[in-house]
Amino acid sequence: MKLFHSILLTLIGFILSLCSFGNLAAQPQQPSPIALNEFKPTPIQNFTYYVDANGKLEVGDVLRADIQNQFTPFLNEPLARGYTGAHYWLSVVIRNPTDQETWYLAADHPLLQATVYRVQAPGSAVQAAALDERYAISRLQLLPQQEAHLLIKATSRATLSLQFRFMTESQLARELHREALLLAVIAGCFLAMILYNLFLYLSLRDRDYLYYLFFAVINCHLDLLTVNFPAGIWTWFDIPW
């Protein structure tokens, strides 16, 4: 009888261990937290992701346990995904070891559309406030010494890149100012080229300068498209530029 009880208890313990192992295996895998840096932008290099090939899932769908279990770690893969109609969902955990409470998540590629959600509880998330800039930039509030779980929905009408950085307000201001100066120089060069060739064409009536003028206008337009300047130029007049 004692032997029977021992065997029965062993079997029960074995079955319970299998059940607990199955529950552990079913838990969605979360990446280790990314520590924010107040002295320089913090790139996202540690995350898991899910590919919505049809682009039909909303954040509520992605938060379902069956979808969460399909997130895979991002390991030694190219961040640039090229032309794709798929929507990428990035799962990121951040930790704030600084005294800064306001942070900005910015995409490195200007033609990337990104929506950021902060997971509040299992099955629920709140969308972060987005800034009206050329780049996809979202504002996040994170108290010191706290962690946050984020879901980032990334898509693009052009080439898709999964490069993002966390920045403080001063870092973001410096980045935007530096790029604005560079864009001003480039736009100034194109404007000078356009005016110069227009003047020569009107003065000399030589068609070669008209061709140069068309060349400058077209290249100026294409270059401004690649940097999304002004903001939204990619979708101007509802034309798929």
PDB file of C-alpha atoms in Angstrom:
ATOM      1  CA  MET A   1       0.000   0.000   0.000  1.00  0.00           C
ATOM      2  CA  LYS A   2       2.823   2.395   0.836  1.00  0.00           C
ATOM      3  CA  LEU A   3       4.473   1.551  -2.460  1.00  0.00           C
ATOM      4  CA  PHE A   4       1.215   2.273  -4.283  1.00  0.00           C
ATOM      5  CA  HIS A   5       0.838   5.646  -2.535  1.00  0.00           C
ATOM      6  CA  SER A   6       4.447   6.533  -3.369  1.00  0.00           C
ATOM      7  CA  ILE A   7       3.947   5.695  -7.051  1.00  0.00           C
ATOM      8  CA  LEU A   8       0.666   7.625  -7.126  1.00  0.00           C
ATOM      9  CA  LEU A   9       2.240  10.723  -5.535  1.00  0.00           C
ATOM     10  CA  THR A  10       5.151  10.518  -7.957  1.00  0.00           C
ATOM     11  CA  LEU A  11       2.807  10.399 -10.936  1.00  0.00           C
ATOM     12  CA  ILE A  12       0.778  13.325  -9.614  1.00  0.00           C
ATOM     13  CA  GLY A  13       3.934  15.370  -9.069  1.00  0.00           C
ATOM     14  CA  PHE A  14       5.191  14.530 -12.559  1.00  0.00           C
ATOM     15  CA  ILE A  15       1.874  15.585 -14.151  1.00  0.00           C
ATOM     16  CA  LEU A  16       1.834  18.833 -12.169  1.00  0.00           C
ATOM     17  CA  SER A  17       5.407  19.592 -13.212  1.00  0.00           C
ATOM     18  CA  LEU A  18       4.469  19.078 -16.872  1.00  0.00           C
ATOM     19  CA  CYS A  19       1.507  21.418 -16.494  1.00  0.00           C
ATOM     20  CA  SER A  20       3.604  24.101 -14.841  1.00  0.00           C
ATOM     21  CA  PHE A  21       6.279  23.742 -17.506  1.00  0.00           C
ATOM     22  CA  GLY A  22       3.619  24.171 -20.202  1.00  0.00           C
ATOM     23  CA  ASN A  23       2.371  27.327 -18.505  1.00  0.00           C
ATOM     24  CA  LEU A  24       5.887  28.724 -18.330  1.00  0.00           C
ATOM     25  CA  ALA A  25       6.489  27.922 -21.967  1.00  0.00           C
ATOM     26  CA  ALA A  26       3.268  29.680 -22.904  1.00  0.00           C
ATOM     27  CA  GLN A  27       4.312  32.928 -21.240  1.00  0.00           C
ATOM     28  CA  PRO A  28       5.243  35.619 -23.791  1.00  0.00           C
ATOM     29  CA  GLN A  29       8.980  36.200 -23.907  1.00  0.00           C
ATOM     30  CA  GLN A  30       9.922  39.748 -22.949  1.00  0.00           C
ATOM     31  CA  PRO A  31      13.268  41.318 -23.851  1.00  0.00           C
ATOM     32  CA  SER A  32      15.562  42.549 -21.108  1.00  0.00           C
ATOM     33  CA  PRO A  33      15.035  46.253 -20.247  1.00  0.00           C
ATOM     34  CA  ILE A  34      16.863  48.960 -22.189  1.00  0.00           C
ATOM     35  CA  ALA A  35      18.440  51.513 -19.855  1.00  0.00           C
ATOM     36  CA  LEU A  36      17.831  55.096 -21.017  1.00  0.00           C
ATOM     37  CA  ASN A  37      20.750  57.506 -21.208  1.00  0.00           C
ATOM     38  CA  GLU A  38      20.306  61.226 -20.519  1.00  0.00           C
ATOM     39  CA  PHE A  39      23.677  62.150 -22.090  1.00  0.00           C
ATOM     40  CA  LYS A  40      23.249  60.627 -25.553  1.00  0.00           C
ATOM     41  CA  PRO A  41      20.417  59.082 -27.607  1.00  0.00           C
ATOM     42  CA  THR A  42      19.640  55.478 -26.695  1.00  0.00           C
ATOM     43  CA  PRO A  43      19.112  53.178 -29.700  1.00  0.00           C
ATOM     44  CA  ILE A  44      16.692  50.269 -29.554  1.00  0.00           C
ATOM     45  CA  GLN A  45      18.851  47.198 -30.029  1.00  0.00           C
ATOM     46  CA  ASN A  46      17.085  44.666 -27.837  1.00  0.00           C
ATOM     47  CA  PHE A  47      13.492  43.821 -28.692  1.00  0.00           C
ATOM     48  CA  THR A  48      11.116  41.130 -29.885  1.00  0.00           C
ATOM     49  CA  TYR A  49       8.902  41.547 -32.909  1.00  0.00           C
ATOM     50  CA  TYR A  50       5.881  40.186 -34.725  1.00  0.00           C
ATOM     51  CA  VAL A  51       5.162  40.574 -38.444  1.00  0.00           C
ATOM     52  CA  ASP A  52       1.579  41.325 -39.439  1.00  0.00           C
ATOM     53  CA  ALA A  53       1.830  40.392 -43.108  1.00  0.00           C
ATOM     54  CA  ASN A  54      -1.609  41.758 -44.008  1.00  0.00           C
ATOM     55  CA  GLY A  55      -1.445  44.852 -41.810  1.00  0.00           C
ATOM     56  CA  LYS A  56      -4.914  44.227 -40.379  1.00  0.00           C
ATOM     57  CA  LEU A  57      -4.155  43.777 -36.681  1.00  0.00           C
ATOM     58  CA  GLU A  58      -4.868  46.507 -34.150  1.00  0.00           C
ATOM     59  CA  VAL A  59      -3.164  46.860 -30.785  1.00  0.00           C
ATOM     60  CA  GLY A  60      -5.957  44.941 -29.058  1.00  0.00           C
ATOM     61  CA  ASP A  61      -5.383  42.001 -31.388  1.00  0.00           C
ATOM     62  CA  VAL A  62      -1.626  42.068 -30.840  1.00  0.00           C
ATOM     63  CA  LEU A  63      -2.100  42.014 -27.059  1.00  0.00           C
ATOM     64  CA  ARG A  64      -3.883  38.662 -27.229  1.00  0.00           C
ATOM     65  CA  ALA A  65      -1.930  35.840 -25.633  1.00  0.00           C
ATOM     66  CA  ASP A  66      -1.766  33.778 -28.832  1.00  0.00           C
ATOM     67  CA  ILE A  67      -0.165  36.677 -30.725  1.00  0.00           C
ATOM     68  CA  GLN A  68       2.156  37.590 -27.844  1.00  0.00           C
ATOM     69  CA  ASN A  69       3.489  34.031 -27.877  1.00  0.00           C
ATOM     70  CA  GLN A  70       4.506  34.485 -31.530  1.00  0.00           C
ATOM     71  CA  PHE A  71       6.862  37.428 -30.861  1.00  0.00           C
ATOM     72  CA  THR A  72      10.408  36.401 -31.732  1.00  0.00           C
ATOM     73  CA  PRO A  73      13.697  37.866 -30.447  1.00  0.00           C
ATOM     74  CA  PHE A  74      15.533  40.194 -32.807  1.00  0.00           C
ATOM     75  CA  LEU A  75      18.993  38.647 -33.135  1.00  0.00           C
ATOM     76  CA  ASN A  76      21.655  39.650 -35.679  1.00  0.00           C
ATOM     77  CA  GLU A  77      19.106  40.657 -38.304  1.00  0.00           C
ATOM     78  CA  PRO A  78      19.164  43.665 -40.636  1.00  0.00           C
ATOM     79  CA  LEU A  79      17.203  46.628 -39.330  1.00  0.00           C
ATOM     80  CA  ALA A  80      16.477  47.759 -42.884  1.00  0.00           C
ATOM     81  CA  ARG A  81      13.636  45.613 -44.244  1.00  0.00           C
ATOM     82  CA  GLY A  82      13.304  47.215 -47.674  1.00  0.00           C
ATOM     83  CA  TYR A  83       9.991  47.632 -49.454  1.00  0.00           C
ATOM     84  CA  THR A  84       7.237  45.752 -47.644  1.00  0.00           C
ATOM     85  CA  GLY A  85       3.554  46.233 -46.989  1.00  0.00           C
ATOM     86  CA  ALA A  86       3.751  44.288 -43.736  1.00  0.00           C
ATOM     87  CA  HIS A  87       3.336  45.950 -40.353  1.00  0.00           C
ATOM     88  CA  TYR A  88       6.027  45.239 -37.788  1.00  0.00           C
ATOM     89  CA  TRP A  89       5.139  45.213 -34.085  1.00  0.00           C
ATOM     90  CA  LEU A  90       8.102  45.745 -31.768  1.00  0.00           C
ATOM     91  CA  SER A  91       7.926  44.805 -28.095  1.00  0.00           C
ATOM     92  CA  VAL A  92      10.346  46.865 -26.001  1.00  0.00           C
ATOM     93  CA  VAL A  93      10.933  47.184 -22.265  1.00  0.00           C
ATOM     94  CA  ILE A  94      12.680  50.368 -21.078  1.00  0.00           C
ATOM     95  CA  ARG A  95      14.066  51.376 -17.708  1.00  0.00           C
ATOM     96  CA  ASN A  96      14.672  54.951 -16.579  1.00  0.00           C
ATOM     97  CA  PRO A  97      17.714  55.177 -14.263  1.00  0.00           C
ATOM     98  CA  THR A  98      17.863  58.992 -14.633  1.00  0.00           C
ATOM     99  CA  ASP A  99      15.990  61.955 -13.166  1.00  0.00           C
ATOM    100  CA  GLN A 100      14.405  62.821 -16.523  1.00  0.00           C
ATOM    101  CA  GLU A 101      10.679  62.093 -16.729  1.00  0.00           C
ATOM    102  CA  THR A 102       9.900  63.165 -20.316  1.00  0.00           C
ATOM    103  CA  TRP A 103      11.348  61.064 -23.124  1.00  0.00           C
ATOM    104  CA  TYR A 104      10.898  60.970 -26.884  1.00  0.00           C
ATOM    105  CA  LEU A 105      10.971  57.916 -29.117  1.00  0.00           C
ATOM    106  CA  ALA A 106      12.027  58.920 -32.630  1.00  0.00           C
ATOM    107  CA  ALA A 107      12.368  56.897 -35.809  1.00  0.00           C
ATOM    108  CA  ASP A 108      15.650  57.283 -37.658  1.00  0.00           C
ATOM    109  CA  HIS A 109      14.004  57.014 -41.084  1.00  0.00           C
ATOM    110  CA  PRO A 110      11.854  60.011 -42.098  1.00  0.00           C
ATOM    111  CA  LEU A 111       9.468  57.948 -44.248  1.00  0.00           C
ATOM    112  CA  LEU A 112       8.551  55.561 -41.449  1.00  0.00           C
ATOM    113  CA  GLN A 113       5.126  55.694 -39.830  1.00  0.00           C
ATOM    114  CA  ALA A 114       5.200  54.550 -36.220  1.00  0.00           C
ATOM    115  CA  THR A 115       2.575  54.387 -33.491  1.00  0.00           C
ATOM    116  CA  VAL A 116       3.689  53.803 -29.913  1.00  0.00           C
ATOM    117  CA  TYR A 117       1.548  52.139 -27.261  1.00  0.00           C
ATOM    118  CA  ARG A 118       2.326  51.788 -23.576  1.00  0.00           C
ATOM    119  CA  VAL A 119       1.093  48.491 -22.151  1.00  0.00           C
ATOM    120  CA  GLN A 120      -0.721  49.281 -18.906  1.00  0.00           C
ATOM    121  CA  ALA A 121      -1.958  45.819 -17.962  1.00  0.00           C
ATOM    122  CA  PRO A 122      -2.399  42.451 -19.666  1.00  0.00           C
ATOM    123  CA  GLY A 123      -4.666  43.082 -22.636  1.00  0.00           C
ATOM    124  CA  SER A 124      -4.737  46.884 -22.454  1.00  0.00           C
ATOM    125  CA  ALA A 125      -2.530  49.673 -23.814  1.00  0.00           C
ATOM    126  CA  VAL A 126      -2.587  53.462 -24.176  1.00  0.00           C
ATOM    127  CA  GLN A 127      -1.313  55.278 -27.266  1.00  0.00           C
ATOM    128  CA  ALA A 128       1.517  57.731 -26.657  1.00  0.00           C
ATOM    129  CA  ALA A 129       1.194  61.330 -27.854  1.00  0.00           C
ATOM    130  CA  ALA A 130       2.717  61.937 -31.294  1.00  0.00           C
ATOM    131  CA  LEU A 131       4.553  65.097 -32.363  1.00  0.00           C
ATOM    132  CA  ASP A 132       3.858  66.871 -35.663  1.00  0.00           C
ATOM    133  CA  GLU A 133       7.334  66.503 -37.183  1.00  0.00           C
ATOM    134  CA  ARG A 134       8.905  65.101 -40.332  1.00  0.00           C
ATOM    135  CA  TYR A 135       9.921  62.038 -38.344  1.00  0.00           C
ATOM    136  CA  ALA A 136       7.671  59.729 -36.364  1.00  0.00           C
ATOM    137  CA  ILE A 137       8.209  61.013 -32.809  1.00  0.00           C
ATOM    138  CA  SER A 138       6.216  60.061 -29.722  1.00  0.00           C
ATOM    139  CA  ARG A 139       6.317  61.567 -26.230  1.00  0.00           C
ATOM    140  CA  LEU A 140       6.541  59.291 -23.194  1.00  0.00           C
ATOM    141  CA  GLN A 141       6.297  60.005 -19.489  1.00  0.00           C
ATOM    142  CA  LEU A 142       8.387  57.656 -17.362  1.00  0.00           C
ATOM    143  CA  LEU A 143       9.139  58.247 -13.704  1.00  0.00           C
ATOM    144  CA  PRO A 144      12.724  57.727 -12.473  1.00  0.00           C
ATOM    145  CA  GLN A 145      13.683  54.176 -11.520  1.00  0.00           C
ATOM    146  CA  GLN A 146      10.619  52.736 -13.254  1.00  0.00           C
ATOM    147  CA  GLU A 147      10.128  50.385 -16.198  1.00  0.00           C
ATOM    148  CA  ALA A 148       7.648  50.483 -19.048  1.00  0.00           C
ATOM    149  CA  HIS A 149       6.560  47.966 -21.669  1.00  0.00           C
ATOM    150  CA  LEU A 150       6.037  49.476 -25.128  1.00  0.00           C
ATOM    151  CA  LEU A 151       4.537  48.207 -28.359  1.00  0.00           C
ATOM    152  CA  ILE A 152       5.672  50.005 -31.518  1.00  0.00           C
ATOM    153  CA  LYS A 153       3.723  49.598 -34.751  1.00  0.00           C
ATOM    154  CA  ALA A 154       6.038  50.367 -37.684  1.00  0.00           C
ATOM    155  CA  THR A 155       5.126  50.600 -41.348  1.00  0.00           C
ATOM    156  CA  SER A 156       6.222  52.586 -44.397  1.00  0.00           C
ATOM    157  CA  ARG A 157       5.065  53.432 -47.892  1.00  0.00           C
ATOM    158  CA  ALA A 158       8.707  53.470 -48.892  1.00  0.00           C
ATOM    159  CA  THR A 159      11.531  51.408 -47.384  1.00  0.00           C
ATOM    160  CA  LEU A 160      10.964  50.066 -43.882  1.00  0.00           C
ATOM    161  CA  SER A 161      13.670  50.494 -41.236  1.00  0.00           C
ATOM    162  CA  LEU A 162      13.375  49.420 -37.597  1.00  0.00           C
ATOM    163  CA  GLN A 163      15.829  51.981 -36.251  1.00  0.00           C
ATOM    164  CA  PHE A 164      14.547  53.968 -33.264  1.00  0.00           C
ATOM    165  CA  ARG A 165      16.164  56.084 -30.535  1.00  0.00           C
ATOM    166  CA  PHE A 166      15.070  57.360 -27.146  1.00  0.00           C
ATOM    167  CA  MET A 167      16.026  60.985 -26.478  1.00  0.00           C
ATOM    168  CA  THR A 168      15.517  63.646 -23.887  1.00  0.00           C
ATOM    169  CA  GLU A 169      13.920  66.948 -24.894  1.00  0.00           C
ATOM    170  CA  SER A 170      17.297  68.703 -25.212  1.00  0.00           C
ATOM    171  CA  GLN A 171      18.740  65.877 -27.316  1.00  0.00           C
ATOM    172  CA  LEU A 172      15.715  65.938 -29.608  1.00  0.00           C
ATOM    173  CA  ALA A 173      15.950  69.718 -30.001  1.00  0.00           C
ATOM    174  CA  ARG A 174      19.631  69.460 -31.002  1.00  0.00           C
ATOM    175  CA  GLU A 175      18.871  66.714 -33.537  1.00  0.00           C
ATOM    176  CA  LEU A 176      16.015  68.632 -35.142  1.00  0.00           C
ATOM    177  CA  HIS A 177      18.038  71.874 -35.255  1.00  0.00           C
ATOM    178  CA  ARG A 178      21.045  70.164 -36.831  1.00  0.00           C
ATOM    179  CA  GLU A 179      18.934  68.513 -39.525  1.00  0.00           C
ATOM    180  CA  ALA A 180      17.011  71.726 -40.192  1.00  0.00           C
ATOM    181  CA  LEU A 181      20.287  73.528 -40.891  1.00  0.00           C
ATOM    182  CA  LEU A 182      21.417  70.768 -43.240  1.00  0.00           C
ATOM    183  CA  LEU A 183      18.099  70.822 -45.093  1.00  0.00           C
ATOM    184  CA  ALA A 184      18.307  74.606 -45.405  1.00  0.00           C
ATOM    185  CA  VAL A 185      21.735  74.318 -47.039  1.00  0.00           C
ATOM    186  CA  ILE A 186      20.552  71.637 -49.475  1.00  0.00           C
ATOM    187  CA  ALA A 187      17.380  73.543 -50.371  1.00  0.00           C
ATOM    188  CA  GLY A 188      19.431  76.713 -50.847  1.00  0.00           C
ATOM    189  CA  CYS A 189      21.789  74.958 -53.263  1.00  0.00           C
ATOM    190  CA  PHE A 190      18.891  73.655 -55.334  1.00  0.00           C
ATOM    191  CA  LEU A 191      17.180  77.052 -55.324  1.00  0.00           C
ATOM    192  CA  ALA A 192      20.372  78.731 -56.533  1.00  0.00           C
ATOM    193  CA  MET A 193      20.733  76.117 -59.294  1.00  0.00           C
ATOM    194  CA  ILE A 194      17.118  76.594 -60.388  1.00  0.00           C
ATOM    195  CA  LEU A 195      17.307  80.406 -60.448  1.00  0.00           C
ATOM    196  CA  TYR A 196      20.692  80.428 -62.179  1.00  0.00           C
ATOM    197  CA  ASN A 197      19.585  78.120 -65.017  1.00  0.00           C
ATOM    198  CA  LEU A 198      16.287  79.965 -65.358  1.00  0.00           C
ATOM    199  CA  PHE A 199      18.164  83.249 -65.726  1.00  0.00           C
ATOM    200  CA  LEU A 200      20.514  81.759 -68.344  1.00  0.00           C
ATOM    201  CA  TYR A 201      17.634  80.271 -70.316  1.00  0.00           C
ATOM    202  CA  LEU A 202      15.696  83.541 -70.347  1.00  0.00           C
ATOM    203  CA  SER A 203      18.823  85.483 -71.302  1.00  0.00           C
ATOM    204  CA  LEU A 204      20.352  83.159 -73.920  1.00  0.00           C
ATOM    205  CA  ARG A 205      17.314  81.174 -75.081  1.00  0.00           C
ATOM    206  CA  ASP A 206      19.479  78.070 -75.121  1.00  0.00           C
ATOM    207  CA  ARG A 207      17.446  74.897 -74.600  1.00  0.00           C
ATOM    208  CA  ASP A 208      20.300  73.217 -72.751  1.00  0.00           C
ATOM    209  CA  TYR A 209      19.685  75.503 -69.801  1.00  0.00           C
ATOM    210  CA  LEU A 210      16.001  74.568 -69.893  1.00  0.00           C
ATOM    211  CA  TYR A 211      17.017  70.910 -69.576  1.00  0.00           C
ATOM    212  CA  TYR A 212      19.287  71.813 -66.670  1.00  0.00           C
ATOM    213  CA  LEU A 213      16.352  73.611 -65.086  1.00  0.00           C
ATOM    214  CA  PHE A 214      14.116  70.537 -65.397  1.00  0.00           C
ATOM    215  CA  PHE A 215      16.924  68.375 -64.019  1.00  0.00           C
ATOM    216  CA  ALA A 216      17.328  70.615 -60.963  1.00  0.00           C
ATOM    217  CA  VAL A 217      13.579  70.786 -60.273  1.00  0.00           C
ATOM    218  CA  ILE A 218      13.071  67.005 -60.554  1.00  0.00           C
ATOM    219  CA  ASN A 219      16.092  66.152 -58.409  1.00  0.00           C
ATOM    220  CA  CYS A 220      15.104  68.736 -55.827  1.00  0.00           C
ATOM    221  CA  HIS A 221      11.657  67.162 -55.617  1.00  0.00           C
ATOM    222  CA  LEU A 222      13.041  63.615 -55.306  1.00  0.00           C
ATOM    223  CA  ASP A 223      15.561  64.608 -52.648  1.00  0.00           C
ATOM    224  CA  LEU A 224      12.907  66.383 -50.599  1.00  0.00           C
ATOM    225  CA  LEU A 225      10.722  63.274 -50.845  1.00  0.00           C
ATOM    226  CA  THR A 226      13.438  61.073 -49.352  1.00  0.00           C
ATOM    227  CA  VAL A 227      13.696  63.291 -46.262  1.00  0.00           C
ATOM    228  CA  ASN A 228       9.934  64.010 -46.009  1.00  0.00           C
ATOM    229  CA  PHE A 229      10.442  67.768 -46.218  1.00  0.00           C
ATOM    230  CA  PRO A 230       8.078  69.504 -45.855  1.00  0.00           C
ATOM    231  CA  ALA A 231       6.291  67.040 -43.611  1.00  0.00           C
ATOM    232  CA  GLY A 232       3.774  64.957 -45.527  1.00  0.00           C
ATOM    233  CA  ILE A 233       5.209  65.658 -48.988  1.00  0.00           C
ATOM    234  CA  TRP A 234       5.144  61.920 -49.714  1.00  0.00           C
ATOM    235  CA  THR A 235       1.325  62.020 -49.804  1.00  0.00           C
ATOM    236  CA  TRP A 236       0.770  65.431 -51.367  1.00  0.00           C
ATOM    237  CA  PHE A 237      -2.193  65.592 -53.777  1.00  0.00           C
ATOM    238  CA  ASP A 238      -2.899  61.911 -53.004  1.00  0.00           C
ATOM    239  CA  ILE A 239      -0.266  60.919 -55.541  1.00  0.00           C
ATOM    240  CA  PRO A 240       1.899  57.845 -54.798  1.00  0.00           C
ATOM    241  CA  TRP A 241       5.173  59.666 -55.365  1.00  0.00           C
TER     242      TRP A 241
END
